[in-house]
Structures are given as C-alpha cells and as structure tokens.
XYZ file of C-alpha atoms in Angstrom:
543
model
C -4.381 40.653 40.021
C -6.906 39.031 42.325
C -8.371 40.661 45.436
C -5.845 38.988 47.757
C -2.906 40.487 45.824
C -4.520 43.923 45.745
C -5.100 43.726 49.503
C -1.434 42.843 50.055
C -0.377 45.827 47.950
C -2.616 48.102 50.019
C -1.379 46.672 53.324
C 2.312 46.953 52.486
C 1.839 50.409 50.958
C 0.082 51.603 54.120
C 2.789 50.103 56.356
C 5.536 51.643 54.231
C 3.765 54.993 54.308
C 3.543 54.907 58.109
C 7.231 53.960 58.385
C 8.245 56.734 56.001
C 6.113 59.337 57.785
C 7.540 58.285 61.150
C 11.083 58.707 59.829
C 10.237 62.147 58.454
C 8.685 63.315 61.734
C 11.674 62.049 63.745
C 14.167 63.664 61.345
C 12.248 66.963 61.501
C 12.258 66.777 65.308
C 16.038 66.228 65.399
C 16.643 69.182 63.068
C 14.382 71.547 65.017
C 15.801 70.514 68.394
C 19.379 70.307 67.049
C 19.805 66.881 68.613
C 21.869 63.880 67.593
C 20.181 60.702 66.545
C 19.517 58.279 69.385
C 20.875 54.763 69.557
C 17.284 53.662 70.135
C 16.482 54.674 66.576
C 18.947 52.062 65.371
C 17.350 49.399 67.561
C 13.762 50.301 66.614
C 14.610 50.576 62.904
C 16.078 47.067 62.924
C 13.019 45.702 64.741
C 10.676 47.352 62.214
C 12.460 47.034 58.875
C 13.636 43.430 59.225
C 10.093 42.026 59.765
C 8.794 44.252 56.952
C 11.385 42.981 54.460
C 10.911 39.397 55.652
C 7.116 39.572 55.246
C 7.561 41.188 51.833
C 9.776 38.301 50.721
C 7.366 35.767 52.229
C 4.414 37.198 50.268
C 6.387 38.139 47.137
C 4.740 35.513 44.918
C 1.348 36.961 45.849
C 2.411 40.602 45.568
C 3.802 40.093 42.060
C 2.010 36.894 40.966
C 3.139 34.740 38.067
C -0.028 35.751 36.209
C 1.575 39.162 35.565
C 3.768 38.767 32.446
C 7.421 39.585 32.968
C 7.452 42.133 30.148
C 4.794 44.163 31.984
C 6.988 44.508 35.074
C 9.569 47.287 35.121
C 12.992 45.633 35.438
C 13.730 43.765 38.665
C 11.085 45.674 40.581
C 10.903 42.993 43.280
C 14.416 44.009 44.389
C 13.503 47.658 44.876
C 12.133 47.096 48.379
C 15.376 45.482 49.500
C 17.508 48.036 47.668
C 15.880 51.140 49.086
C 15.086 49.871 52.592
C 18.420 48.174 53.207
C 20.266 51.536 53.494
C 18.190 52.230 56.616
C 19.210 48.843 58.026
C 22.840 49.571 57.198
C 22.523 53.015 58.788
C 20.992 51.444 61.898
C 23.977 49.120 62.176
C 26.336 52.089 61.754
C 24.507 53.846 64.614
C 24.899 50.814 66.868
C 28.545 50.398 65.902
C 29.246 54.084 66.623
C 27.442 53.872 69.972
C 29.245 50.745 71.135
C 32.639 51.912 69.850
C 33.316 55.219 71.650
C 36.461 57.045 70.587
C 37.826 57.374 74.131
C 38.359 53.626 74.459
C 40.835 51.277 72.840
C 39.587 48.243 70.905
C 41.328 45.346 69.210
C 40.673 44.910 65.493
C 41.522 41.222 65.517
C 38.987 40.454 68.276
C 36.106 41.869 66.225
C 37.333 40.164 63.049
C 37.601 36.880 64.920
C 34.012 37.159 66.189
C 32.761 38.148 62.719
C 34.551 35.251 61.031
C 33.317 32.928 63.762
C 29.739 33.300 62.494
C 30.218 31.712 59.027
C 32.709 29.202 60.457
C 30.116 28.113 63.017
C 27.518 27.915 60.258
C 29.846 25.797 58.125
C 30.600 23.394 60.976
C 26.904 23.165 61.814
C 26.031 22.331 58.180
C 28.768 19.686 57.913
C 28.739 18.076 61.362
C 25.435 18.644 63.149
C 22.947 19.101 60.298
C 23.508 15.625 58.749
C 22.654 14.089 62.155
C 19.738 16.424 62.756
C 16.182 15.198 62.439
C 14.234 18.426 62.118
C 10.563 18.664 62.833
C 8.898 19.863 59.645
C 6.716 22.542 61.114
C 6.215 26.251 60.601
C 7.630 26.896 64.083
C 10.893 25.130 63.219
C 11.196 27.009 59.912
C 10.500 30.381 61.522
C 12.964 29.640 64.324
C 15.656 28.793 61.782
C 14.980 32.041 59.909
C 15.206 34.077 63.120
C 18.501 32.342 63.970
C 19.919 33.165 60.523
C 18.826 36.816 60.859
C 20.448 37.156 64.292
C 23.657 35.501 63.061
C 23.744 37.824 60.046
C 23.294 40.915 62.230
C 26.104 39.780 64.544
C 28.378 39.121 61.583
C 27.853 42.563 60.051
C 28.001 44.368 63.394
C 31.443 43.020 64.267
C 32.700 43.230 60.673
C 31.734 46.913 60.332
C 33.063 47.563 63.834
C 36.403 46.017 62.895
C 36.648 48.187 59.764
C 35.715 51.349 61.700
C 38.349 50.597 64.358
C 40.885 49.809 61.654
C 40.472 53.027 59.671
C 40.234 55.139 62.847
C 43.604 54.006 64.194
C 46.290 56.673 64.044
C 49.388 55.193 65.610
C 49.809 51.462 65.303
C 50.939 48.821 62.859
C 47.512 48.706 61.168
C 47.958 52.348 60.151
C 51.657 52.085 59.380
C 51.056 49.212 56.979
C 47.577 50.256 55.872
C 48.307 49.505 52.206
C 48.579 45.840 53.184
C 44.830 45.742 53.844
C 43.711 48.710 51.718
C 45.006 47.387 48.392
C 43.198 44.015 48.699
C 39.888 45.601 49.796
C 39.861 48.584 47.420
C 41.577 47.185 44.304
C 42.103 43.420 44.277
C 38.722 42.284 45.649
C 36.654 44.577 43.360
C 38.581 43.321 40.316
C 38.264 39.724 41.519
C 34.528 40.203 42.090
C 34.042 41.557 38.559
C 36.078 38.690 37.103
C 34.078 36.055 39.009
C 30.720 37.617 38.147
C 31.627 37.943 34.471
C 32.722 34.309 34.251
C 36.463 34.855 33.887
C 37.102 32.909 37.120
C 35.230 30.070 38.843
C 32.910 29.448 35.892
C 30.983 26.833 37.857
C 29.401 29.675 39.841
C 28.677 31.851 36.818
C 27.179 29.687 34.105
C 25.382 32.701 32.678
C 26.599 34.809 29.816
C 26.198 38.086 31.693
C 26.963 37.081 35.282
C 24.849 36.236 38.300
C 24.402 39.842 39.434
C 24.197 41.452 36.007
C 26.317 42.420 33.043
C 29.469 44.230 34.196
C 31.611 43.343 31.182
C 32.052 46.947 30.081
C 35.732 47.889 30.374
C 34.842 51.028 32.324
C 33.854 48.930 35.330
C 37.408 47.582 35.517
C 39.020 50.963 34.810
C 36.979 52.731 37.484
C 37.688 49.914 39.958
C 41.431 50.509 39.555
C 41.207 54.325 39.581
C 38.887 54.308 42.593
C 41.125 51.924 44.526
C 44.271 53.918 43.769
C 42.640 57.182 44.900
C 41.571 55.601 48.192
C 45.028 54.120 48.756
C 46.911 57.380 48.134
C 48.352 58.808 51.378
C 46.646 61.733 53.120
C 49.567 64.175 52.959
C 49.204 67.438 54.901
C 49.268 69.604 51.759
C 46.332 71.829 50.793
C 46.578 71.633 46.990
C 47.281 67.914 47.054
C 44.295 67.223 49.337
C 41.988 69.344 47.170
C 42.839 67.224 44.125
C 42.594 64.012 46.142
C 39.233 65.091 47.579
C 37.932 65.875 44.078
C 39.066 62.503 42.747
C 37.551 60.575 45.636
C 34.317 62.579 45.331
C 34.063 61.761 41.624
C 34.512 58.019 42.106
C 32.246 57.789 45.165
C 29.366 57.379 42.688
C 31.022 54.154 41.490
C 31.428 52.903 45.065
C 27.862 53.856 45.973
C 26.476 52.163 42.831
C 27.886 48.757 43.733
C 26.948 49.289 47.373
C 23.364 49.856 46.185
C 23.397 46.878 43.796
C 24.600 44.425 46.429
C 22.582 45.755 49.362
C 19.621 43.374 48.822
C 22.024 40.424 48.774
C 24.115 41.299 51.833
C 21.916 39.222 54.190
C 22.723 36.186 52.023
C 26.471 36.780 52.009
C 26.985 34.834 55.243
C 25.188 31.816 53.771
C 27.178 32.247 50.546
C 30.428 32.173 52.526
C 29.295 28.992 54.271
C 28.158 27.404 50.996
C 31.046 28.165 48.644
C 33.625 30.412 50.278
C 33.722 32.945 47.432
C 30.623 34.548 48.935
C 32.976 36.878 50.813
C 33.234 38.834 47.536
C 29.659 39.988 48.143
C 30.976 41.908 51.154
C 33.455 43.932 49.096
C 31.032 46.775 48.177
C 30.126 47.239 51.853
C 33.753 47.305 53.023
C 34.749 49.579 50.145
C 31.867 51.951 50.896
C 32.807 52.262 54.584
C 36.477 52.925 53.765
C 35.652 55.375 50.959
C 33.298 57.428 53.151
C 35.860 57.461 55.971
C 38.582 58.778 53.629
C 36.243 61.484 52.331
C 35.487 62.410 55.934
C 39.207 62.794 56.654
C 39.627 65.000 53.570
C 36.666 67.133 54.615
C 38.037 67.557 58.141
C 41.379 68.697 56.713
C 40.002 71.048 54.025
C 37.452 72.830 56.211
C 40.422 74.454 57.958
C 41.211 76.283 54.696
C 37.808 76.667 53.019
C 34.206 77.317 53.996
C 32.379 74.138 54.982
C 29.551 74.899 52.559
C 32.009 75.280 49.666
C 33.729 71.988 50.461
C 30.378 70.176 50.604
C 29.146 71.837 47.387
C 32.291 70.865 45.478
C 32.006 67.291 46.749
C 28.350 67.007 45.702
C 29.017 68.449 42.231
C 32.019 66.155 41.743
C 30.027 63.103 42.859
C 27.488 63.855 40.108
C 30.159 63.739 37.385
C 29.814 60.049 36.501
C 25.962 60.067 36.569
C 26.030 63.202 34.378
C 28.380 61.587 31.846
C 26.150 58.497 31.721
C 23.061 60.674 31.202
C 24.696 62.680 28.390
C 25.778 59.425 26.723
C 22.249 58.031 26.918
C 20.767 61.245 25.507
C 23.182 60.949 22.589
C 22.140 57.308 22.103
C 18.502 58.406 21.971
C 19.311 61.061 19.386
C 21.207 58.525 17.256
C 18.353 56.001 17.433
C 15.746 58.608 16.471
C 17.933 59.783 13.598
C 18.350 56.186 12.421
C 14.603 55.513 12.428
C 14.015 58.803 10.636
C 16.637 57.897 8.016
C 14.992 54.540 7.291
C 11.265 55.236 7.596
C 10.788 59.000 7.097
C 13.924 60.202 5.287
C 14.571 63.858 4.597
C 16.252 63.818 1.183
C 17.582 67.347 1.657
C 19.511 66.311 4.767
C 22.842 64.525 4.995
C 22.762 61.874 7.731
C 25.782 61.002 9.850
C 24.840 58.009 12.020
C 27.104 57.087 14.937
C 27.213 53.322 14.340
C 29.009 52.587 17.618
C 26.223 54.232 19.602
C 23.606 52.536 17.417
C 25.155 49.092 17.919
C 25.235 49.591 21.693
C 21.577 50.646 21.711
C 20.522 47.636 19.626
C 22.426 45.296 21.945
C 20.646 46.792 24.955
C 17.258 46.367 23.282
C 17.980 42.751 22.346
C 19.184 41.958 25.849
C 15.960 43.313 27.300
C 13.854 41.349 24.804
C 15.763 38.131 25.468
C 14.825 35.374 27.864
C 16.296 35.895 31.325
C 18.319 32.890 32.450
C 19.437 34.562 35.662
C 18.434 37.296 38.074
C 19.171 40.340 35.931
C 19.195 38.655 32.525
C 21.756 40.368 30.294
C 21.131 43.779 31.822
C 23.185 46.007 34.077
C 21.303 46.621 37.340
C 19.499 49.985 37.419
C 21.567 51.369 34.531
C 19.645 49.259 32.009
C 16.332 50.423 33.476
C 17.559 54.019 33.305
C 18.652 53.446 29.700
C 15.273 52.002 28.755
C 13.450 54.920 30.378
C 15.637 57.695 28.959
C 16.509 56.308 25.517
C 13.478 54.162 24.683
C 10.734 55.853 26.743
C 10.106 52.385 28.256
C 9.219 51.073 24.785
C 11.040 48.697 22.448
C 11.695 47.937 18.783
C 10.158 45.053 16.877
C 12.449 42.255 15.738
C 11.707 43.267 12.145
C 12.945 46.818 12.723
C 16.057 45.589 14.528
C 16.899 43.258 11.651
C 16.266 46.049 9.133
C 18.609 48.429 10.964
C 21.309 45.767 11.299
C 21.031 44.826 7.627
C 21.370 48.444 6.493
C 24.146 49.606 8.824
C 26.020 46.404 9.676
C 25.143 44.108 6.747
C 23.999 41.501 9.220
C 20.827 40.111 10.779
C 20.820 39.421 14.479
C 21.054 35.816 15.614
C 20.261 36.856 19.185
C 16.515 37.327 18.783
C 14.110 34.682 19.964
C 12.264 34.645 16.642
C 15.402 33.573 14.788
C 15.907 30.419 16.869
C 12.319 29.223 16.968
C 11.742 25.978 15.072
C 8.669 25.941 12.837
C 9.170 23.065 10.376
C 8.134 20.165 12.629
C 4.787 21.530 13.807
C 1.955 20.172 11.659
C -1.832 20.166 11.539
C -2.909 16.584 12.175
C -6.685 17.087 12.280
C -9.211 19.621 10.976
C -12.897 19.646 11.813
C -15.625 22.147 11.027
C -19.132 22.852 12.207
C -21.496 25.325 10.517
C -24.727 26.966 11.655
C -26.991 29.224 9.626
C -27.802 32.545 11.358
C -31.272 33.577 10.196
C -31.065 37.022 11.798
C -28.009 37.977 9.716
C -28.654 35.637 6.767
C -25.136 34.239 6.998
C -23.442 30.934 7.706
C -21.242 30.835 10.816
C -18.576 28.158 10.881
C -16.114 27.025 13.518
C -12.922 25.563 12.018
C -11.079 23.522 14.673
C -7.377 22.816 14.104
C -5.453 20.166 16.042
C -1.732 20.925 15.855
C 1.106 18.641 16.992
C 4.828 19.166 17.464
C 6.615 16.196 15.853
C 10.113 17.479 16.595
C 12.578 15.193 18.368
C 14.352 18.180 19.905
C 13.500 19.936 23.167
C 13.534 23.296 21.430
C 11.368 26.377 21.112
C 8.724 25.441 18.567
C 6.118 27.621 16.895
C 3.294 26.897 14.487
C 2.977 29.656 11.895
C 1.004 29.711 8.661
C -1.133 31.903 6.414
C -4.771 31.297 5.503
C -6.563 32.605 2.405
C -10.231 33.226 3.149
C -12.910 32.821 0.465
C -14.491 35.960 -0.943
C -17.153 37.340 1.376
C -15.822 35.481 4.429
C -14.293 36.992 7.531
C -13.163 35.860 10.979
C -15.186 37.060 13.969
C -13.783 34.966 16.837
C -10.883 32.750 17.852
C -9.900 30.441 20.727
C -6.863 28.529 21.963
C -6.614 25.587 24.339
C -4.003 26.317 27.040
C -3.660 22.992 28.804
C -7.238 21.990 29.509
C -8.583 25.548 29.439
C -10.315 26.998 26.413
C -9.226 30.624 26.261
C -11.187 33.026 24.016
C -9.348 35.481 21.803
C -9.198 39.221 22.478
C -9.929 41.759 19.739
C -7.060 44.273 19.775
C -5.345 46.866 17.609
C -2.998 45.084 15.196
C 0.351 46.718 16.045
C -0.280 46.442 19.779
C -1.313 42.790 19.438
C 1.803 41.904 17.416
C 4.062 43.630 19.944
C 2.377 41.914 22.900
C 2.596 38.537 21.119
C 6.337 39.060 20.655
C 6.800 40.009 24.323
C 4.744 37.107 25.671
C 6.521 34.675 23.366
C 9.830 35.625 24.978
C 8.665 34.169 28.310
C 6.699 31.038 27.256
C 3.214 32.205 28.199
C 1.283 30.222 25.509
C 0.286 33.070 23.201
C -1.454 32.761 19.874
C -2.300 35.437 17.326
C -4.553 35.718 14.294
C -4.406 38.844 12.126
C -4.985 40.121 8.587
C -2.017 40.595 6.276
C -3.591 41.913 3.075
C -7.085 41.486 1.680
C -8.354 38.046 2.655
C -4.922 36.687 3.668
C -4.697 35.796 7.383
C -1.558 35.100 9.455
C -1.876 32.564 12.267
C 0.780 31.741 14.910
C 0.810 29.696 18.118
C 3.761 29.357 20.502
C 5.297 27.474 22.291
C 4.957 23.774 21.607
C 6.797 21.209 23.697
C 7.964 17.925 22.209
C 4.935 15.788 21.111
C 2.552 18.399 22.519
C -0.897 18.713 20.895
C-alpha cells in the first residue's frame, strides 16, 4: 500500500478506537451509577456512526486498493465495518423508538406503516415523474445533498417501520393480537422462505443470475428447515403453562442464533433496502431479517417475563445463553470433524501408515473439497460461492486459512470419487492457441565471471477467436552448464522484473493470482535442466 492508504488506515483506526473507548466509558458509567441509557446516546450515536460509515465507503477503494490481490484479503473484509457497526445504529434506532413510543399512550399501527411505506413510494414517484424532468447540477454539493437526503429518508423509513412492529407485538387486546398469525406467519415463515428462494435463483432469476445467489450460497437444506422450525416456534401461542413455556423458551433460544445470523448478514445492506424497494419491489425481502429479529427478541422477552416468576432470573438467562449456542456448537463440531477427515485423507495419500486401517468419511471430504474449490474460484458476485461468515470460519478452522493445490484436489477426487474436478480454473484455461511469434536474443560476455550472459526475448500472441481464459505454458530444456538468473514480463507497457521465491510458495501464489486475472507469469525448474514457463492471462489477439 502507498502512504496515502496507510494514512487512511491509521486515521480510521484512531477514530474507531476513540468511538469504542467512548462507548466503553459511557457503558461503565451507566453500570456504576445504575442508570438507564439516555435517548441522547441514540441521537449522538447516529450522528457519529453514519458519517464514519459513509466516509469509510467513500474512501474504500483507497483503504483496500485494487493493488492488493483478492486472495490476500480475508473474505469480504470490506463488509466487516458495516456488519459490526450497524448493530449500534440499529440499537440507536431502537432507543429512539422506545423513547418516542411510551407504553402509557395508545398508537395506531397503520399510521406508522403508512408513513414507513410512504418513503419508498415517494422515492418511486420521484424517480419516475420528477427525475426524468430534472436537470441536476453535476457538482459535489449536489451529490452530497442527494446522499444526505437518502440517509434521512432511510432513517425515517426504519424508524416508523420498527415503531410499527413494536406497537404491533406489544398490543394485548385488539384485532392485531387476536389475529396475530395473519401477520406472524408471513413475516416469520413465508418471507424467509421466499427470500431464500429468490436469493438461490428458484424465483425471479433475472435478479439472481449467479450460481450461488447475490448475498451468498444458502442452498443447504438446513437453511430452509431452520427457517420453517424457527417460524413455527415464534408463531406458537404463549400459553400460561410453565412446562410448555419452558420448552417453547428453549426452542426459541436455540433458533435465535439462526435469526441473529441473517440479521448480521443483511445489516450492511439494510440502508440500501429502501432503494431496492424503489428499484424492483422485491427489495422488501431485505427487511425480513430485521422484522424477524425484532419479533423473535420480543417473544423471548415475553417468555423470560413469564418464567422468571417460577425460576431464578440468572438460571433463565443461563439456560437461554447455553441454548442459543447450540447451533454454533454443532457447526463447530462439524467443522472439526471435516478437518480431521481432510488431515486423514492427506495422510492416507501422501504419508500412509500401512499398519492402520483408514475409514474416510467421503461425504465430509466432498463437502470440504467443494468449499475449497468455491474459495479458489473467480467471484462473479459479492460473496462468490461462499456462505457469509460461515465460509470464513470454515477456512480458518478447517484449513488454517490455507488451501490445497489443484493437483492435490484432482488427486483426491480421482482416488475417492473416480473423477477430476471440472470446476477449477486450470481445467478451463485454453492453451492451444497461444504461440510464440518472435524470438530474439542478445549476448554479452562477462569478463569478471568468465561467462556469457544472454537475454532471450519471447513475443507471444493469442490467436484464439474466443474471448476465453488463455494461458501460454511450455517447457524449456537448457543446454548443459546453462542456468537462468533473471526474468521479466511486460504487463501492458510496463516491464516488470521477476522475483526470486521459494518454489512451492511461488506456484501457490501463481495459482491464486491467476484466479483473479492479475497478469502473473512463472518460471521454475522441473527436473535437471528442464524449465517450466507459464504466462496468464491473454486476451484475444493480445501480444
């Protein structure tokens, strides 16, 4: 990174540190003084965090510049700021909603819903009626004003939407409560299933042209199963029966991890949901995790209020926390088993113990290989073929943030599945139409070493008629007594010198860079005087 990028990192890190320290001091003060959080915290947090996130997005291309290869960046790290700061924004909105919705007053649900829906409707009308007639002044002031307007509209939308949901689930004696399944079933069961179906390309394929979905790969059947189970548990009635409520509380506590996961995944995108609603209507599905989270937490709160009359508060909280860790624990145990299976597989192939009988779990092995190939593949969308956060956790726990070479993957698949993967970049790279069209050499005698030094210049052209990934690859047999001491590659108009590196590391880096079209080349010894030479990628007719 250049000095400007490093300075940005330092500035944002310092600002984030100050914000975090301020939050800690205020939280400590509230605990010591036994005070409730002030509504002013919600206001100040919004005024601080929104500009911070906006400035982060504005400078994102400088904070994580294109010069940093994608394979060197841990997952979708650029989303982490939005993911882990947005909960504070959401909490600030909850504070404001709670303050402006006191329990001793009566409020109309439909009024708040009408105001909330009025925001995207106004935006839609503006984009269709006024915007075509608008002649904007292309200036930074106009752009910044438009951004501020969008931010304010988004805050208003979420304020009244959350307020409507809070009023709705707090009602005790009216038609909304009497017929609560009418609105609970769509929000807790139908919309989550619809959202999964749309993301995974089963519905409205024009919005999801990617194999894995816009927001990640949620094709695993467990996502659908948990969506149904979670929705049913939330929709079950809160009967005044101790044993029944204990079981219901346990079930809801177990599945809250599922609700919280999708709430976390979609948090960075919530500010764009209003624009998505205006643009294509189905953007309202992005709101489902937020609505589901609010309802789920409210139902858990009701269960807690009921059960604390029969049990110690600390016991109720402890049981809820332990239950909520059930799904993460199961995932962790599964990943640890996958790691064990992978290590056993590699040991079986490369360092076998002939006194041991191996029993390889091929289902686990196949899943691990698919995850590795998805990570190595070219990302055509935001998350590629990965599952947000879970894939990063898998890579850290199972693979130690490493990977397997294409050769090893093909070897494993050939041995255990009698197949060679067709999903690796190396298997779809064309090599036959790239030819050397000119060779020139220049030699100089080095008197100090009593040797001839020669530069051999190769001009290589891609003669393919297809717009396809093209690589030049060949082997060179050096004469006896000759060796290669340097290497260069023209990248555009720049002459880039080669870097002397350890062979295995260089081959791995070449494979990673090749997956993202960063003009790599590699020159390395095979055996004796035999040299392997590869350059990638070549565009059509490129020299």
